[in-house]
Amino acid sequence: MCTLCNFVQSTIGRKILMALTGLVLVLFVMGHMLGNLQIFLGPDVINGYAYKLHHLLPASALWAVRLVLLGTIAVHLWAAVTLTLDNRKARPQGYLEDKVVQASYSSRTMRMSGIILLAFIIFHIAHFTVRIVPGKQYEEFGVLENTMVPLVKDGEVVMKNGHEIMTFNVNDMMVLGFEVWWVSAFYIIATGLLCMHLTHGFSSMFQSLGLRNGLWRKRLDRVALAYGWIVFLGFAIIPISVMTGFLEKDPTGGLALQITETVAIIGVI
Amino acid sequence: MEKTMDLTLKVWRQKSANSMGAFETYAVKDVSEGSSFLEMLDTLSEDLVEKGKEPVAFDHDCREGICGSCSMTINGIPHGPEKATTACQLHMRHFHDGQTITIEPWRAKPFPVIKDLVVDRSPLDRIIQSGGFITSRAGSAVDANAIPISKATADYAMDAAACIGCGACVAACPNASAMLFTGAKVSHMNSLPQGKVEKDRRTLAMVTTMDGEGFGGCTNIGECEAACPKSISLDMIAHLNRDYATAQVKNFFKPVA
Amino acid sequence: MNLDSKIPEGPLSEKWSSHKFNMKLVNPANRRKYSVIVVGSGLAGGAAAASLAEQGYNVSCFCYQDSPRRAHSIAAQGGINASKNYQNDGDSVHRLFYDTVKGGDYRAREANVYRLAEVSSDIIDQCVANGVPFAREYGGLLANRSFGGAQVSRTFYARGQTGQQLLLGAYSALSKQIGLGKVKMYNRHEMLDLVKVDGHAKGIIVRNMATGEVSRHASDAVVLATGGYGNVFFLSTNAQGCNVTAAYRAHKRGAGMANPCYTQIHPTCIPVHGDKQSKLTLMSESLRNDGRIWTPKNAEVAAMIRKGETDPNTVAEDDRDYFLERKYPSFGNLAPRDISSRAAKEACDEGRGIASTGLGVFLDFRDAIKRDGKNTIKERYGNLFDMYQCITGDNPYETPMMIFPAVHYTMGGLWVDYNLESTIPGMFVGGEANFSDHGANRLGASALMQGLSDGYFILPYTVGNYLGEQGVAAAGKVTTEHPAFAEVEANVKARIDKFLTIGGTESPRSFHKRLGHIIWEQCGMARSKEGLEGAIKDLQALRKEFWTNLRVVGDADGINPELERAGRVADFIEFGELMCRDALMREESCGGHFRVEHQTEDGEALRDDENFAFAGVWEYKGDDVAPLLHKESLIYENVKLATRSYK
């Protein structure tokens, strides 16, 4: 058998793949969270951040990054599914009385949290990236509008070749999105599950790669717990802030103005 | 004087590998708290024989916690509720009068039930046969002190080698994974200088056999470690993962002939 | 019966090497034409099977456990001796040889013991090479400790699990050969009889304990490594499955049984707690380094303690009898096993025993804790104290441990010559199952040494020699189609049917308990003519009752623990009678065998070298016929016989 097939077919090989993909996702989640938190620095900052994300690299590279991320999720998912099926097969009959001695709740519910997270990721991409999730504005606009605002830096509109540079109004998108109560609820629950998934996964990843011992297990478990909570709080604080009215739509950009401008542009075209 | 207790036992009875099994309920009376769990089962057996019924079959031998024969899940925990204790060393003082105790065989696809609580654990032997050895032909060994081994290494190898091969790790794992067993053997042999020569080959071969026997994968939850009567640590699984990854990388980039 | 010991000529130190040179060799290409059966997978059997397969023979190995790794060698705690002299403290092959002969109370064969001492070093090398994690010093060299009966530190150990680690070493070597297809392993198979063709051992009949199937297996030679017979006492430190059936069946087929009365009673076991107990647990002898053994001077105080009305800690110093210190002031609590055991029994016989049954004495650490502190004692014996507490529920740091002697090892066994070949040609016996190396008493850390010496270094040579002598034309000639197989198989099946159809009322376990009681009382720590004669009668009566009133529930078609025990107990009853006859015949006290008629004025063993310096070998003559005694004289050319004194 070829070395790679052997590796990929073995339980340990697939666990190593899960760990490596998990590492990528763990890092992505942290980056994503830090990015989102910029909303608290004002609409200009978060909108500027969105511009940077979209224009730092050429479009092809942006898509490559997106595909790598999707691929990572796919590998993580494939390994999880095949391993789960193998594991189910290995224990066709359970115990009448089944006690758990030391396994944590999060470690035993990785599949459940994983599946719900997957559903959330699909929803999340549909919601904020593809924008096909019907929301509050259903009757008016159908879905979250791809609204654009001028790029603002240090209070000044950034000009290029005499034109305003336009960027996504991420601030308003988030605020509008989270004003829908069930979206916020789903978001908070999902990030809660993400927290659980991470409190086991973060430390487990080191185990699967063989980079852990009894001492580091305790340390990494603590780090994982902290990491999970930080991620949870970092994400959940945004919908909470929106629901409590702490975060609002961009008062300077003016959604109405932008929409009319956009309509005007479309009209010109 | 020793206290005694009356107990209700719910025991898995299964005539043979091919027949259906079911739980049966028995009452045992006047069990001395100083008896071991298996002696309590002996009492049940004698009662059943007295009534002309077949006693409960279970594997057991040394009854001092080292041979690894005894194998039963007691109230949902392999080898019962006491930490680092085999069923044969578990004493009845840890139970109380009037208690109902559920006794089940190891549950895992690679360990089919042969009768009652007796299961076939030969897959563990086959894992060893595929690589769990250090080749040394009798008569050809160098002097025992020729290769110094640090105390730390010897102690670590001994920690790993303490495994008694009972299969409780498999029984405790919801995936019926044999990673702790295999990890312990690999850690023992791979950490000693004598075992380094065959290290990569051993690791790959044992993992392939382990998977081939139908054991599940490890989800790093640690139930095996908790059930292990010899407290074999999860470190042994990490060691196995590490050696496996290394061996695969080396294997992947080995010179092509 | 031919008792030619075949001891090679020449000086003691050259016998083995010259013998190896003189042995017949089998051409490597021809070895695959031979097959060898090995029964038992402990240190002797496992090592022999692995080594023979390594040499190229086709080996079939049988064990009654579900894996060869579970043989009872695994339970040995203390260590393994070797005359490495790594400690530079004056050890040598000759000293190990001398200590072993002396420790055996001069009842072992010199040449065998010398060879054992000679190969002991190779055993350690071999074990280290195959991955046994022996204890090490910080410098990376092997650590040693001293053990009973020796004045040098020559014991190698792996924590308190030396037996386990050595067995796993042999098991891994065996596993390699199984994986290579050179050994066919039969787990859960019990040997029920030996098949002889033209006087030579040519195969065995076994029962698959999982399926009930009885099958024939033919080979060119048979090796029995089936362990000791301590379970004849019902309660012993042996594993539940240990039995004498294979050895006794071979005895009935013509193999001489030597010195069955030599049994070792270990002084420091946890006392029996009730009538449901199934096994006795050994506490390491090392505890006697710091613990003081005592019972109350007064039987009434002992009775109060038994009832739980008096706390042993409140017994005043003047009311305690530290009997070992009193009787053996120079060795004190470290007196040898046989002597310590007997002293404890005497105290209990006087009504001064403690524990609920009155069969126990205290092993008290109070003074040691006072002197060295609890932490020091914990460092030395922590794991043993934990084990004691796990079993008894008592905390030995606060209340004195209770101990009592228990059967631990059997020095007697099938007679073998220098080649480890029994009186049946082609049948070899290794490990505890043979009688060869320990005489009347075994020293600590010597059993593991003997098992591995037989398995790795002796049997692979001597079995090859036998096969070579038979010639390659004889290889594989006898098959299971030979009528001898059909006949023995029919006997085995008839016996199984018989067990199932007696239809009596008493279970095998109950008979086993009764047997154990008789043997323990009359052929245990102290034996007398009167008692032994009574025991023989009792055992004959028990045998009759067994065959008329046995009840075996279930059938023979699968796992049936009752049927398995019935077969073993049937053989134990007959064997017990042989033991008593041997003890009756041996009108002297030596090692583990103590005849009350033969003691000094102060109760010490009195050996009779003039009349009993021989191995007593019994020949089976029929079910109701007395066995015939043969004698192999033990000639000591290299050691001077002396009285053991520990006063």
mmCIF file with all atom_site columns, C-alpha atoms in Angstrom, chain A residues 70 241 258:
data_model
loop_
_atom_site.group_PDB
_atom_site.id
_atom_site.type_symbol
_atom_site.label_atom_id
_atom_site.label_alt_id
_atom_site.label_comp_id
_atom_site.label_asym_id
_atom_site.label_entity_id
_atom_site.label_seq_id
_atom_site.pdbx_PDB_ins_code
_atom_site.Cartn_x
_atom_site.Cartn_y
_atom_site.Cartn_z
_atom_site.occupancy
_atom_site.B_iso_or_equiv
_atom_site.pdbx_formal_charge
_atom_site.auth_seq_id
_atom_site.auth_comp_id
_atom_site.auth_asym_id
_atom_site.auth_atom_id
_atom_site.pdbx_PDB_model_num
ATOM 1 C CA . LEU A 1 70  ? -12.993 25.497 3.138  1.00 0.00 ? 70  LEU A CA 1
ATOM 2 C CA . SER A 1 241 ? -23.932 44.763 22.267 1.00 0.00 ? 241 SER A CA 1
ATOM 3 C CA . GLN A 1 258 ? -25.519 55.323 0.526  1.00 0.00 ? 258 GLN A CA 1
#
